[in-house]
Amino acid sequence: MNATPFTPHDAGHVADPDDALEAARRECPVTQVSDVLFVVTSDTDVRAVFQDTVAFSNRGNFTIGHEDRNHAFPGLTNLDPPVHTELRSRLLRNMAPKKLRSLGPRVAQVIARALDGLPPSGEVDLLKDYISHVPSAVTYSMIGLPEEYWSEVEVLADALVEAVPAPETSMPEYDRLMELMGQVVRDRREHPQHRRDDVLDNLCFAAPGEREMDDLEVVMHLRQLFAAATDTTRALIANCVYRLLEHGDWARVVADRSLLKNAIEESLRFDSPAQFMTRSVVRDTVIGECPVPAGHKAYLSIQSANHDEAAWGSTARQFDIARQVAVQHIAFGRGIHSCLGAPLARMEAYMAIDSLMDHYPRMTAGRRATWEKCEGLLLRRPKEVWARLVEEIPAVTGSDSGQVAE
Ligand code: HEM
């Protein structure tokens, strides 16, 4: 391997980062790649920065240049304490792990509907025809978005995620999404008889002692939830299905479903759906052994930390569904900003893949299957997940046997 150390400014590195990240870990685990940006690649250093809320701020998260995100109201992931603490506690009313798990029956309904759309056999792009329908519908249900908005909101929100790190506020999709969400918020506030136990309600109506938010602020927080919850979870399901098929592990997990939970953790480690987070340096500090002055930014490579040989051993860059400690990955971040939706993402992935295995136990990778990373700096998933669906033949006995052909 003869790669140059990773920089997010190199399109080739972004499309296929693993050799460049390995070179960075080996040669210079904290590398200054522009006048403002340091790339941090080791497991130890990425974890340390995630935990340090004194030297680092979440302002400017996801940006890699001088700019901060130019939003009227920063979302949860761009806030620092004490405002962050207050908003996170409020969202926990809907998003505590137990509350998220109670969405199980809804997730099952969404999956059943998505499965109905698949043919009994033949080659399909599972990402387009199955996986992509699940997290969006689950997220919109959790938020309380009326169903008539779902299809348009999905197209707009997807366009924005794919554009990261471009300034989304200059995109027409952004303006339209804000307009639609504004209607949804006004409608809920004007019709309190439609109140339900969902995120929309929580943000529209302050509980005693909580701060009232105006319409725009509610819209901004909802917008961030779409971005955080939808394409990341699609990426997890797509990555996991792709790797199980690629490595011939599908049949093994079909036969022993107790392997699925760990396979999902290994997928999160091996193909981290959110490739990085950014922190703004607010006081002079040191990362590893590298001085990093205030006014700079740190690009925390989650993908690299999850492949770090110092943490994961010599097999770090191999996909192994039986890996003992896979769950110790940092795909959901660490510290005060760690992912609020992790229990939901894990549940959706488990249920979506488990149901697919029930319906298509003999599924194999499609002839067109190839790993090509999706557009955009933030997400890691294949552009398509081609699979060959094979209809399960019902068991037959007695005089019927032998009459059923594939
Ligand atoms: C596989 C799917 C997912 C991945 C890989 C993922 C990853 C992450 C990561 C790395 C962070 C840390 C952000 C930081 O440190 O700045 C985060 C935060 C967050 N995630 Fe997720 N996420 C996923 C799914 C979800 C879902 C399903 C939801 C909502 C239902 C969600 C909601 C959030 C929220 C609200 C935050 C901000 C937390 C805070 O700043 O306090 N995520 N996520």
Short mmCIF file of C-alpha atoms and ligand atoms in Angstrom, two decimals:
data_model
loop_
_atom_site.label_atom_id
_atom_site.label_comp_id
_atom_site.label_asym_id
_atom_site.label_seq_id
_atom_site.Cartn_x
_atom_site.Cartn_y
_atom_site.Cartn_z
CA MET A 1 0.00 0.00 0.00
CA ASN A 2 1.45 3.34 -1.08
CA ALA A 3 -1.25 5.89 -0.27
CA THR A 4 -0.81 9.48 0.84
CA PRO A 5 -2.32 10.41 4.25
CA PHE A 6 -6.02 11.17 4.15
CA THR A 7 -7.47 14.59 3.50
CA PRO A 8 -11.20 15.27 2.99
CA HIS A 9 -10.21 17.74 0.27
CA ASP A 10 -9.15 14.86 -2.02
CA ALA A 11 -12.16 13.42 -3.86
CA GLY A 12 -10.33 10.12 -4.40
CA HIS A 13 -9.75 9.75 -0.65
CA VAL A 14 -13.38 10.53 0.11
CA ALA A 15 -14.63 7.91 -2.36
CA ASP A 16 -12.26 5.23 -1.09
CA PRO A 17 -10.69 6.37 2.19
CA ASP A 18 -9.32 3.28 3.89
CA ASP A 19 -5.76 3.13 2.47
CA ALA A 20 -5.31 6.88 2.95
CA LEU A 21 -6.61 6.65 6.53
CA GLU A 22 -4.25 3.78 7.28
CA ALA A 23 -1.35 5.85 5.91
CA ALA A 24 -2.38 8.75 8.15
CA ARG A 25 -2.59 6.53 11.25
CA ARG A 26 0.87 5.14 10.50
CA GLU A 27 2.67 8.31 9.44
CA CYS A 28 0.96 11.18 11.24
CA PRO A 29 -2.24 10.41 13.18
CA VAL A 30 -3.03 14.12 13.59
CA THR A 31 -2.37 15.90 10.27
CA GLN A 32 -2.92 19.55 9.38
CA VAL A 33 -4.52 19.43 5.92
CA SER A 34 -5.44 23.10 5.39
CA ASP A 35 -4.94 26.44 7.11
CA VAL A 36 -7.89 25.61 9.39
CA LEU A 37 -8.32 21.82 9.51
CA PHE A 38 -6.56 19.04 11.41
CA VAL A 39 -7.52 15.44 10.60
CA VAL A 40 -7.57 13.13 13.64
CA THR A 41 -7.36 9.41 12.86
CA SER A 42 -6.46 7.27 15.89
CA ASP A 43 -9.07 5.62 18.09
CA THR A 44 -7.53 7.12 21.24
CA ASP A 45 -7.41 10.67 19.91
CA VAL A 46 -10.88 10.64 18.36
CA ARG A 47 -12.40 9.35 21.62
CA ALA A 48 -10.46 11.96 23.63
CA VAL A 49 -11.72 14.86 21.51
CA PHE A 50 -15.32 13.56 21.65
CA GLN A 51 -15.09 13.71 25.47
CA ASP A 52 -13.46 17.15 25.71
CA THR A 53 -16.10 19.89 25.83
CA VAL A 54 -13.69 22.48 27.23
CA ALA A 55 -11.20 22.83 24.38
CA PHE A 56 -13.71 21.88 21.67
CA SER A 57 -17.09 23.25 20.60
CA ASN A 58 -19.72 21.63 18.35
CA ARG A 59 -20.24 24.94 16.56
CA GLY A 60 -19.38 24.29 12.92
CA ASN A 61 -19.93 20.52 13.16
CA PHE A 62 -19.81 18.89 9.67
CA THR A 63 -17.97 21.85 8.09
CA ILE A 64 -14.34 21.53 7.01
CA GLY A 65 -13.48 25.11 6.07
CA HIS A 66 -13.63 28.40 7.98
CA GLU A 67 -17.42 28.61 7.78
CA ASP A 68 -19.86 27.61 10.50
CA ARG A 69 -23.30 26.37 9.59
CA ASN A 70 -25.31 29.44 8.90
CA HIS A 71 -28.64 28.52 10.48
CA ALA A 72 -31.13 30.76 12.24
CA PHE A 73 -31.17 28.26 15.12
CA PRO A 74 -28.39 25.73 15.53
CA GLY A 75 -29.63 22.16 15.92
CA LEU A 76 -28.71 19.90 18.81
CA THR A 77 -25.52 18.70 17.18
CA ASN A 78 -24.23 22.27 16.70
CA LEU A 79 -24.94 23.41 20.26
CA ASP A 80 -22.78 23.50 23.38
CA PRO A 81 -23.89 23.36 27.02
CA PRO A 82 -25.94 24.72 28.68
CA VAL A 83 -28.30 25.22 25.70
CA HIS A 84 -27.42 21.76 24.37
CA THR A 85 -28.16 20.13 27.74
CA GLU A 86 -31.58 21.74 27.93
CA LEU A 87 -32.63 20.71 24.41
CA ARG A 88 -31.24 17.18 24.71
CA SER A 89 -33.18 16.60 27.95
CA ARG A 90 -36.33 17.84 26.27
CA LEU A 91 -35.90 15.51 23.26
CA LEU A 92 -35.27 12.60 25.60
CA ARG A 93 -38.98 12.78 26.48
CA ASN A 94 -39.58 11.17 23.07
CA MET A 95 -36.23 9.55 22.50
CA ALA A 96 -35.22 7.78 25.71
CA PRO A 97 -34.21 4.19 24.78
CA LYS A 98 -37.44 2.69 26.20
CA LYS A 99 -39.56 5.19 24.31
CA LEU A 100 -37.73 4.48 21.04
CA ARG A 101 -38.09 0.72 21.52
CA SER A 102 -41.83 1.19 21.98
CA LEU A 103 -41.90 2.16 18.28
CA GLY A 104 -41.29 -1.54 17.50
CA PRO A 105 -44.84 -2.31 16.27
CA ARG A 106 -44.76 0.74 14.00
CA VAL A 107 -41.37 -0.31 12.61
CA ALA A 108 -42.80 -3.80 11.94
CA GLN A 109 -45.70 -2.27 9.97
CA VAL A 110 -43.36 -0.11 7.90
CA ILE A 111 -41.15 -3.13 7.13
CA ALA A 112 -44.13 -5.30 6.19
CA ARG A 113 -45.31 -2.63 3.75
CA ALA A 114 -41.81 -2.27 2.25
CA LEU A 115 -41.50 -6.07 1.85
CA ASP A 116 -44.84 -6.18 0.04
CA GLY A 117 -43.28 -4.02 -2.67
CA LEU A 118 -40.58 -6.61 -3.46
CA PRO A 119 -41.06 -9.25 -6.16
CA PRO A 120 -40.92 -12.94 -5.14
CA SER A 121 -37.77 -13.51 -7.18
CA GLY A 122 -35.33 -11.82 -9.53
CA GLU A 123 -32.60 -9.15 -9.31
CA VAL A 124 -33.42 -5.96 -7.40
CA ASP A 125 -31.57 -2.98 -5.99
CA LEU A 126 -32.53 -3.53 -2.36
CA LEU A 127 -31.47 -0.02 -1.41
CA LYS A 128 -33.96 1.60 -3.76
CA ASP A 129 -36.75 -0.97 -3.54
CA TYR A 130 -36.69 -1.87 0.16
CA ILE A 131 -34.13 -0.33 2.49
CA SER A 132 -34.72 3.32 1.63
CA HIS A 133 -38.43 3.12 2.56
CA VAL A 134 -37.87 2.00 6.14
CA PRO A 135 -35.95 4.71 8.08
CA SER A 136 -37.75 7.63 6.45
CA ALA A 137 -41.22 6.30 7.37
CA VAL A 138 -40.07 5.41 10.90
CA THR A 139 -38.51 8.86 11.42
CA TYR A 140 -41.59 10.67 10.13
CA SER A 141 -43.81 8.58 12.43
CA MET A 142 -41.61 9.35 15.44
CA ILE A 143 -41.69 13.05 14.65
CA GLY A 144 -45.44 13.09 13.90
CA LEU A 145 -45.21 14.38 10.32
CA PRO A 146 -48.58 13.94 8.57
CA GLU A 147 -48.37 11.24 5.90
CA GLU A 148 -49.30 13.51 3.01
CA TYR A 149 -45.92 15.30 3.41
CA TRP A 150 -43.75 12.19 3.48
CA SER A 151 -42.78 11.71 -0.15
CA GLU A 152 -41.83 15.32 -0.85
CA VAL A 153 -39.98 15.76 2.45
CA GLU A 154 -38.00 12.58 1.75
CA VAL A 155 -36.76 13.80 -1.65
CA LEU A 156 -35.78 17.21 -0.24
CA ALA A 157 -34.07 15.90 2.89
CA ASP A 158 -32.09 13.32 0.85
CA ALA A 159 -30.81 16.00 -1.52
CA LEU A 160 -29.51 18.01 1.44
CA VAL A 161 -27.70 15.10 3.08
CA GLU A 162 -25.97 14.21 -0.17
CA ALA A 163 -24.67 17.77 -0.49
CA VAL A 164 -22.71 17.84 2.82
CA PRO A 165 -20.43 19.82 3.26
CA ALA A 166 -21.91 22.27 0.70
CA PRO A 167 -23.78 25.14 2.44
CA GLU A 168 -27.30 23.72 2.28
CA THR A 169 -28.93 27.09 3.01
CA SER A 170 -28.15 28.15 -0.55
CA MET A 171 -30.03 25.18 -2.05
CA PRO A 172 -33.62 25.48 -3.35
CA GLU A 173 -34.44 22.16 -1.65
CA TYR A 174 -33.63 23.77 1.68
CA ASP A 175 -36.09 26.64 1.16
CA ARG A 176 -38.87 24.26 0.14
CA LEU A 177 -38.25 21.96 3.10
CA MET A 178 -38.38 24.93 5.48
CA GLU A 179 -41.65 26.06 3.90
CA LEU A 180 -43.29 22.64 4.22
CA MET A 181 -42.14 22.16 7.78
CA GLY A 182 -43.37 25.65 8.65
CA GLN A 183 -46.86 24.59 7.48
CA VAL A 184 -46.70 21.43 9.60
CA VAL A 185 -45.70 23.35 12.74
CA ARG A 186 -48.36 26.05 12.27
CA ASP A 187 -51.01 23.42 11.63
CA ARG A 188 -50.23 21.49 14.84
CA ARG A 189 -50.24 24.69 16.88
CA GLU A 190 -53.52 25.89 15.39
CA HIS A 191 -55.22 22.52 15.98
CA PRO A 192 -54.36 21.45 19.51
CA GLN A 193 -57.10 18.80 19.17
CA HIS A 194 -54.58 16.94 16.97
CA ARG A 195 -52.04 16.76 19.79
CA ARG A 196 -50.25 13.42 20.10
CA ASP A 197 -47.26 12.04 21.96
CA ASP A 198 -44.63 12.85 19.34
CA VAL A 199 -41.57 15.07 18.80
CA LEU A 200 -43.59 17.68 16.92
CA ASP A 201 -45.88 18.09 19.91
CA ASN A 202 -42.98 18.24 22.34
CA LEU A 203 -41.31 21.09 20.47
CA CYS A 204 -44.52 22.99 19.61
CA PHE A 205 -45.90 23.04 23.17
CA ALA A 206 -43.54 23.80 26.06
CA ALA A 207 -44.15 21.91 29.33
CA PRO A 208 -44.24 23.97 32.54
CA GLY A 209 -40.81 25.50 33.13
CA GLU A 210 -39.69 24.93 29.52
CA ARG A 211 -38.86 27.60 26.99
CA GLU A 212 -41.42 28.41 24.27
CA MET A 213 -39.93 28.06 20.78
CA ASP A 214 -41.11 30.06 17.80
CA ASP A 215 -42.10 28.29 14.57
CA LEU A 216 -38.71 28.71 12.89
CA GLU A 217 -36.83 27.21 15.81
CA VAL A 218 -39.10 24.14 15.85
CA VAL A 219 -38.61 23.75 12.11
CA MET A 220 -34.83 23.87 12.46
CA HIS A 221 -34.81 21.14 15.12
CA LEU A 222 -37.11 18.91 13.08
CA ARG A 223 -34.93 19.40 10.04
CA GLN A 224 -31.94 18.22 11.95
CA LEU A 225 -33.72 15.11 13.10
CA PHE A 226 -34.54 14.10 9.49
CA ALA A 227 -30.90 14.52 8.58
CA ALA A 228 -29.66 12.61 11.63
CA ALA A 229 -32.10 9.71 11.49
CA THR A 230 -32.86 8.80 7.91
CA ASP A 231 -29.92 8.29 5.60
CA THR A 232 -27.61 7.16 8.40
CA THR A 233 -29.93 4.26 9.21
CA ARG A 234 -30.44 3.41 5.54
CA ALA A 235 -26.66 3.32 5.25
CA LEU A 236 -26.39 0.91 8.17
CA ILE A 237 -28.95 -1.52 6.70
CA ALA A 238 -27.46 -1.24 3.20
CA ASN A 239 -23.89 -1.76 4.42
CA CYS A 240 -24.80 -4.74 6.56
CA VAL A 241 -26.83 -6.52 3.85
CA TYR A 242 -24.12 -5.79 1.27
CA ARG A 243 -21.31 -7.20 3.40
CA LEU A 244 -23.29 -10.28 4.48
CA LEU A 245 -23.90 -11.11 0.82
CA GLU A 246 -20.39 -10.20 -0.27
CA HIS A 247 -18.75 -12.43 2.32
CA GLY A 248 -21.14 -15.34 1.93
CA ASP A 249 -22.39 -14.82 5.50
CA TRP A 250 -26.08 -14.50 4.58
CA ALA A 251 -26.87 -18.23 4.85
CA ARG A 252 -24.85 -18.52 8.05
CA VAL A 253 -26.88 -15.80 9.78
CA VAL A 254 -30.16 -17.13 8.32
CA ALA A 255 -29.36 -20.46 9.98
CA ASP A 256 -28.27 -18.90 13.28
CA ARG A 257 -30.14 -15.63 13.85
CA SER A 258 -28.29 -15.07 17.15
CA LEU A 259 -25.37 -13.87 14.97
CA LEU A 260 -27.35 -10.97 13.52
CA LYS A 261 -27.00 -8.55 16.43
CA ASN A 262 -23.21 -8.72 16.36
CA ALA A 263 -23.15 -8.61 12.55
CA ILE A 264 -24.91 -5.23 12.78
CA GLU A 265 -22.30 -3.95 15.28
CA GLU A 266 -19.50 -5.20 13.03
CA SER A 267 -21.12 -3.43 10.10
CA LEU A 268 -21.24 -0.17 12.10
CA ARG A 269 -17.54 -0.58 12.82
CA PHE A 270 -16.42 -1.70 9.38
CA ASP A 271 -18.49 0.77 7.30
CA SER A 272 -19.26 3.64 9.68
CA PRO A 273 -22.37 5.34 8.23
CA ALA A 274 -21.34 8.78 9.57
CA GLN A 275 -17.73 9.04 8.44
CA PHE A 276 -16.72 11.99 10.60
CA MET A 277 -17.72 14.80 12.93
CA THR A 278 -16.00 18.18 13.22
CA ARG A 279 -15.15 20.14 16.35
CA SER A 280 -14.11 23.81 16.57
CA VAL A 281 -11.06 24.40 18.73
CA VAL A 282 -11.92 27.11 21.25
CA ARG A 283 -8.71 27.12 23.32
CA ASP A 284 -5.13 26.15 22.50
CA THR A 285 -4.78 22.43 23.06
CA VAL A 286 -2.86 19.29 22.14
CA ILE A 287 -4.33 16.28 20.32
CA GLY A 288 -2.12 13.24 20.80
CA GLU A 289 1.27 14.94 20.60
CA CYS A 290 0.23 17.61 18.13
CA PRO A 291 -0.37 21.22 19.27
CA VAL A 292 -3.65 22.56 17.85
CA PRO A 293 -4.26 26.29 18.33
CA ALA A 294 -7.66 27.88 19.04
CA GLY A 295 -9.48 29.00 15.91
CA HIS A 296 -8.80 25.73 14.06
CA LYS A 297 -11.04 22.73 13.48
CA ALA A 298 -10.62 19.02 14.14
CA TYR A 299 -12.02 16.50 11.65
CA LEU A 300 -12.66 13.39 13.74
CA SER A 301 -12.47 10.38 11.43
CA ILE A 302 -14.88 7.83 12.87
CA GLN A 303 -14.09 5.48 9.98
CA SER A 304 -10.40 5.60 10.83
CA ALA A 305 -10.86 5.16 14.58
CA ASN A 306 -13.02 2.12 13.87
CA HIS A 307 -10.24 0.63 11.71
CA ASP A 308 -7.35 1.51 14.00
CA GLU A 309 -5.03 -1.51 14.32
CA ALA A 310 -3.97 -0.29 17.78
CA ALA A 311 -7.53 -0.83 18.99
CA TRP A 312 -8.76 -3.64 16.73
CA GLY A 313 -5.63 -5.67 16.02
CA SER A 314 -4.23 -6.93 12.75
CA THR A 315 -7.69 -7.88 11.41
CA ALA A 316 -9.01 -4.32 11.82
CA ARG A 317 -9.68 -3.96 8.10
CA GLN A 318 -11.51 -7.27 7.76
CA PHE A 319 -15.28 -7.81 8.14
CA ASP A 320 -15.87 -10.49 10.77
CA ILE A 321 -19.39 -11.02 12.08
CA ALA A 322 -18.05 -13.00 15.02
CA ARG A 323 -15.66 -10.25 16.19
CA GLN A 324 -15.77 -10.37 19.99
CA VAL A 325 -15.80 -6.68 20.86
CA ALA A 326 -17.41 -5.16 17.77
CA VAL A 327 -19.89 -3.24 19.92
CA GLN A 328 -17.06 -1.06 21.24
CA HIS A 329 -16.95 0.87 17.93
CA ILE A 330 -17.61 4.61 17.98
CA ALA A 331 -19.99 4.80 15.00
CA PHE A 332 -22.52 6.59 17.24
CA GLY A 333 -19.93 9.02 18.65
CA ARG A 334 -19.13 9.39 22.35
CA GLY A 335 -19.72 11.87 25.16
CA ILE A 336 -22.48 14.44 25.56
CA HIS A 337 -23.38 14.42 21.84
CA SER A 338 -23.48 10.64 21.43
CA CYS A 339 -26.29 9.53 19.14
CA LEU A 340 -29.75 9.90 20.66
CA GLY A 341 -31.26 7.59 18.06
CA ALA A 342 -28.86 4.64 18.40
CA PRO A 343 -31.44 2.26 19.98
CA LEU A 344 -33.89 3.02 17.15
CA ALA A 345 -31.27 2.60 14.41
CA ARG A 346 -30.21 -0.75 15.87
CA MET A 347 -33.82 -1.94 16.18
CA GLU A 348 -34.70 -0.88 12.62
CA ALA A 349 -31.62 -2.60 11.21
CA TYR A 350 -32.30 -5.79 13.14
CA MET A 351 -35.96 -5.97 12.17
CA ALA A 352 -35.38 -5.01 8.52
CA ILE A 353 -32.66 -7.63 7.98
CA ASP A 354 -34.36 -10.31 10.07
CA SER A 355 -37.57 -9.94 8.01
CA LEU A 356 -35.59 -10.03 4.77
CA MET A 357 -33.96 -13.26 5.94
CA ASP A 358 -37.37 -14.78 6.74
CA HIS A 359 -38.64 -13.94 3.26
CA TYR A 360 -35.50 -14.62 1.24
CA PRO A 361 -33.30 -17.08 3.13
CA ARG A 362 -31.58 -18.14 -0.10
CA MET A 363 -30.85 -14.62 -1.35
CA THR A 364 -27.44 -14.06 -2.97
CA ALA A 365 -25.49 -11.04 -4.22
CA GLY A 366 -26.77 -9.81 -7.58
CA ARG A 367 -24.69 -10.00 -10.75
CA ARG A 368 -24.38 -6.20 -10.75
CA ALA A 369 -23.29 -5.99 -7.10
CA THR A 370 -20.32 -3.68 -6.67
CA TRP A 371 -19.13 -1.41 -3.91
CA GLU A 372 -19.17 2.21 -5.03
CA LYS A 373 -19.52 4.74 -2.23
CA CYS A 374 -22.45 7.13 -2.39
CA GLU A 375 -21.85 10.83 -3.12
CA GLY A 376 -21.03 13.22 -0.31
CA LEU A 377 -18.43 13.56 2.41
CA LEU A 378 -20.50 12.49 5.38
CA LEU A 379 -22.12 9.17 4.57
CA ARG A 380 -20.71 5.78 3.78
CA ARG A 381 -22.89 3.30 1.98
CA PRO A 382 -22.91 1.68 -1.45
CA LYS A 383 -24.85 3.52 -4.15
CA GLU A 384 -26.82 0.33 -4.82
CA VAL A 385 -27.32 -3.05 -3.19
CA TRP A 386 -28.04 -5.52 -5.98
CA ALA A 387 -29.35 -8.86 -4.78
CA ARG A 388 -30.86 -11.92 -6.38
CA LEU A 389 -34.09 -12.80 -4.65
CA VAL A 390 -34.94 -16.49 -4.60
CA GLU A 391 -38.49 -17.47 -3.74
CA GLU A 392 -38.74 -19.76 -0.75
CA ILE A 393 -40.42 -23.00 -1.76
CA PRO A 394 -43.07 -24.10 0.73
CA ALA A 395 -42.30 -27.46 2.31
CA VAL A 396 -44.35 -30.21 0.63
CA THR A 397 -45.07 -33.74 1.72
CA GLY A 398 -46.69 -36.93 0.49
CA SER A 399 -48.18 -37.11 -3.00
CA ASP A 400 -47.41 -33.40 -3.70
CA SER A 401 -43.67 -33.81 -3.27
CA GLY A 402 -41.62 -33.39 -6.39
CA GLN A 403 -44.27 -31.24 -8.11
CA VAL A 404 -42.90 -27.86 -7.05
CA ALA A 405 -40.13 -26.53 -9.22
CA GLU A 406 -38.05 -23.36 -8.52
C1 HEM B 1 -26.89 4.05 11.96
C2 HEM B 1 -27.54 5.17 12.18
C3 HEM B 1 -26.93 6.36 12.88
C4 HEM B 1 -25.63 6.74 13.01
C5 HEM B 1 -24.39 6.04 12.47
C6 HEM B 1 -25.60 7.96 13.79
C7 HEM B 1 -24.45 8.63 14.16
C8 HEM B 1 -24.43 9.71 15.02
C9 HEM B 1 -23.24 10.32 15.53
C10 HEM B 1 -21.81 9.90 15.18
C11 HEM B 1 -23.61 11.34 16.34
C12 HEM B 1 -22.67 12.22 17.17
C13 HEM B 1 -22.68 13.66 16.73
C14 HEM B 1 -21.54 14.48 17.34
O1 HEM B 1 -20.74 13.99 18.13
O2 HEM B 1 -21.46 15.66 17.00
C15 HEM B 1 -25.04 11.38 16.34
C16 HEM B 1 -25.81 12.31 17.01
C17 HEM B 1 -27.17 12.35 16.93
N1 HEM B 1 -28.02 11.42 16.36
FE1 HEM B 1 -27.47 9.80 15.33
N2 HEM B 1 -26.89 8.30 14.10
C18 HEM B 1 -27.74 7.34 13.58
C19 HEM B 1 -29.11 7.29 13.69
C20 HEM B 1 -29.88 8.20 14.35
C21 HEM B 1 -31.31 8.15 14.48
C22 HEM B 1 -32.19 6.98 13.98
C23 HEM B 1 -31.69 9.28 15.14
C24 HEM B 1 -33.06 9.72 15.56
C25 HEM B 1 -34.08 8.93 15.74
C26 HEM B 1 -30.49 10.03 15.45
C27 HEM B 1 -30.46 11.23 16.13
C28 HEM B 1 -29.31 11.87 16.54
C29 HEM B 1 -29.30 13.11 17.26
C30 HEM B 1 -30.53 13.94 17.65
C31 HEM B 1 -27.97 13.44 17.49
C32 HEM B 1 -27.41 14.67 18.20
C33 HEM B 1 -27.13 14.36 19.64
C34 HEM B 1 -26.51 15.53 20.36
O3 HEM B 1 -25.88 16.40 19.74
O4 HEM B 1 -26.66 15.57 21.60
N3 HEM B 1 -29.42 9.35 14.95
N4 HEM B 1 -25.53 10.35 15.54
#
